[in-house]
Amino acid sequence: MADREPMWWEWAESNLVPVFCLNLVRGLSVGEVVAAYGADPERMRVLSAAEAGRLYPMAAGGALLRVGQLGGWTFCFEDREAEGLKPGVLARLCEHSEVVHLFYAVGMTVVERLENGRQLECFEPGQHHPPRGSGPHDLYDAVRAGLHNPHESSTTGASLQALARYAGIEIPGETLTGPLRTAYLPDGQREPLAVPPSPPGNSAPLADLGRYLGTLDSLQSTEEADSQRDGWKLG
């Protein structure tokens, strides 16, 4: 029997990527996305994942941002301690644009969609909690439908496929490991995780972002979750 050709999305289910954060942004350029993360767009370099790992080793800390464009969306991918899950970063990214967010770590998957300063949906695929956000809950419905497919192997794979169908793009592993514009954000310039966003004149709709991953409250305290996320140093 011939070996099966891997599907484009199967990198997300691989143990080779035990932690990752992927933000898709519609309405911002690569430079604007990098600036929203707090990094300097002028210092970006085009590097492969291997080159970036050698230049910015994981042991040195900091956030490594791998940025590109697909089908009208700007994406930022991180596979070590993530900056893109922080409420302030998400608030800046979505203030005048749309953001689709996927975060995975230690068996936990979170999907979120925000637009023009508002959280539309936020949920953990496979959990029984209803989605948060004002809606519409397009991604929630798509992921739930995908998980009813007996051929789906994980919540992460179903989530990535739902994001890709929503955005009209595919994000294969070869794209993420190949040459991409890369920015490095040292630990001293990173935003504290617990700081809630407060965009001018629009703080109320985004207040829920300060409780990011709040659906985990039944499993562990917020302080324990913050401690775990701050301690992740995986590549």
XYZ file of C-alpha atoms in Angstrom:
235
model
C 0.000 0.000 0.000
C 1.387 3.404 -0.971
C 2.103 5.903 1.786
C -0.662 8.470 2.214
C 0.288 12.010 1.303
C -0.056 14.248 4.365
C -2.809 16.846 4.290
C -1.746 20.497 4.411
C -3.133 21.020 7.920
C -1.613 17.985 9.642
C 1.406 19.948 10.895
C -0.917 21.354 13.581
C -1.445 17.873 15.007
C 2.224 16.946 14.982
C 4.279 16.641 18.137
C 6.882 18.676 16.273
C 4.789 21.770 17.053
C 3.627 21.258 20.666
C 2.791 24.942 21.156
C 1.767 27.514 18.575
C -0.131 30.758 18.145
C -1.509 31.794 14.759
C -3.199 35.139 14.128
C -4.794 35.955 10.778
C -5.427 39.674 10.302
C -7.486 41.247 7.539
C -6.989 44.977 7.060
C -3.406 45.453 8.291
C -0.069 45.242 6.491
C 2.848 43.104 7.636
C 4.509 46.151 9.187
C 1.343 47.178 11.020
C 0.877 43.681 12.426
C 4.461 43.507 13.678
C 4.124 46.961 15.264
C 0.939 45.844 17.041
C 2.964 43.063 18.643
C 5.420 45.677 19.922
C 8.320 44.800 17.579
C 10.145 47.112 15.170
C 9.074 46.504 11.538
C 12.312 48.086 10.309
C 14.325 45.292 11.896
C 12.514 42.420 10.170
C 14.619 39.943 8.216
C 13.587 37.295 5.692
C 14.583 33.989 7.308
C 13.601 30.345 7.228
C 12.495 28.759 10.490
C 15.868 27.022 10.821
C 17.776 30.263 10.206
C 15.589 32.134 12.703
C 16.168 29.430 15.306
C 19.930 29.752 14.943
C 19.881 33.548 15.016
C 17.405 33.795 17.889
C 17.830 30.609 19.977
C 15.005 29.639 22.270
C 17.332 29.703 25.272
C 17.688 33.475 24.813
C 13.959 33.982 25.485
C 11.877 36.581 23.716
C 9.112 36.222 21.130
C 9.844 35.157 17.564
C 7.303 36.478 15.055
C 7.067 34.826 11.625
C 4.942 36.988 9.349
C 3.590 36.705 5.806
C 0.548 37.274 3.604
C -1.920 34.858 2.037
C -5.050 35.717 0.085
C -5.543 39.205 1.480
C -4.754 38.188 5.077
C -1.586 38.945 7.033
C -0.590 36.108 9.331
C 1.751 35.930 12.305
C 2.911 32.521 13.512
C 4.735 31.715 16.769
C 5.894 28.282 17.906
C 7.455 29.179 21.233
C 6.231 31.329 24.140
C 3.510 33.363 22.429
C 2.959 37.102 22.326
C -0.079 36.948 20.058
C -2.442 35.590 22.720
C -2.072 38.635 24.960
C -5.169 40.820 25.346
C -3.348 44.058 24.548
C -1.861 42.648 21.349
C -5.227 41.308 20.199
C -6.877 44.632 21.028
C -4.410 46.564 18.872
C -4.673 44.082 16.029
C -8.464 44.196 15.872
C -9.102 47.875 16.604
C -9.810 48.665 12.936
C -9.553 45.223 11.353
C -10.604 41.583 11.695
C -8.538 39.005 13.576
C -8.908 35.230 13.614
C -6.875 33.660 16.424
C -5.847 30.056 17.053
C -3.785 29.046 20.069
C -2.698 25.520 20.993
C -0.658 24.251 23.925
C -0.517 21.129 26.071
C -3.677 19.620 24.618
C -5.655 22.871 24.853
C -7.039 24.673 21.792
C -8.602 28.151 21.793
C -10.265 29.871 18.824
C -11.216 33.533 18.833
C -12.497 36.052 16.295
C -12.516 39.820 16.775
C -13.437 42.731 14.546
C -13.329 46.519 14.932
C -12.599 46.335 18.640
C -15.209 43.709 19.484
C -14.936 40.066 20.423
C -17.314 38.140 18.166
C -16.567 34.629 19.404
C -14.149 32.820 21.708
C -14.328 29.127 22.561
C -12.457 25.920 23.267
C -13.319 23.314 20.608
C -14.658 20.081 22.015
C -15.738 21.664 25.310
C -19.377 22.000 26.317
C -19.130 25.679 27.195
C -21.026 27.979 24.794
C -18.929 30.512 22.876
C -18.370 33.941 24.355
C -18.693 37.067 22.257
C -21.434 39.031 20.532
C -21.508 36.783 17.432
C -22.087 35.676 14.803
C -20.408 32.433 15.880
C -19.327 31.304 12.410
C -16.135 29.567 13.484
C -17.797 27.864 16.426
C -20.424 26.355 14.136
C -17.813 25.328 11.566
C -15.516 23.661 14.116
C -18.415 21.871 15.796
C -19.542 20.531 12.422
C -15.994 19.415 11.655
C -15.715 17.536 14.927
C -18.789 15.504 13.984
C -16.848 14.239 10.969
C -15.482 10.786 11.895
C -12.349 11.471 9.801
C -11.278 14.418 11.957
C -8.459 13.400 14.283
C -8.251 16.381 16.660
C -9.826 19.641 17.748
C -6.698 21.442 16.518
C -6.940 20.032 12.999
C -10.655 20.789 12.814
C -10.025 24.334 14.060
C -7.253 25.053 11.570
C -9.376 23.763 8.709
C -12.320 25.919 9.819
C -10.078 29.002 9.992
C -8.693 28.274 6.546
C -12.139 27.818 4.999
C -13.337 31.033 6.628
C -10.351 33.004 5.313
C -10.287 31.234 1.937
C -6.648 30.181 2.289
C -4.533 27.166 3.207
C -1.568 27.401 5.585
C 0.715 24.417 4.982
C 3.674 23.653 7.198
C 6.048 24.367 4.323
C 4.872 27.985 4.307
C 5.539 28.387 8.019
C 9.009 26.811 7.943
C 10.110 28.452 4.694
C 11.418 31.991 4.203
C 9.241 34.550 5.992
C 9.700 38.042 7.305
C 10.830 37.539 10.876
C 10.901 39.886 13.860
C 12.313 39.303 17.330
C 10.845 40.843 20.472
C 13.169 40.638 23.522
C 11.677 39.736 26.878
C 12.261 43.256 28.170
C 9.983 44.692 25.471
C 7.168 42.170 25.825
C 3.776 43.094 27.193
C 2.729 41.610 30.567
C 0.055 38.994 30.016
C -2.297 40.281 32.697
C -2.581 43.866 31.373
C -6.126 44.352 29.989
C -6.558 46.312 26.746
C -7.984 49.821 26.805
C -8.266 51.190 23.254
C -9.283 54.874 23.211
C -13.042 55.332 23.347
C -13.813 51.630 23.007
C -12.807 49.859 26.180
C -16.176 48.339 27.058
C -16.570 45.883 24.146
C -13.063 44.547 24.686
C -13.204 44.212 28.458
C -13.816 40.490 28.116
C -10.357 40.097 26.596
C -8.881 40.679 30.034
C -10.369 37.305 30.993
C -8.728 35.458 28.115
C -9.133 31.658 28.380
C -11.710 32.239 31.087
C -13.498 28.998 30.213
C -10.650 27.188 31.961
C -11.718 28.588 35.323
C -13.447 25.320 36.190
C -10.189 23.419 35.704
C -7.689 25.761 37.314
C -7.475 29.234 38.793
C -6.605 32.236 36.645
C -3.367 32.639 38.589
C -2.362 29.046 37.846
C -3.194 29.447 34.161
C -1.170 32.660 33.924
C 1.769 30.963 35.634
C 1.664 28.092 33.170
C 1.443 30.332 30.121
C 4.274 32.549 31.374
C 6.384 29.446 31.897
C 6.008 27.949 28.405
C 9.320 28.030 26.585
C 8.628 25.432 23.909
C 9.833 25.608 20.328
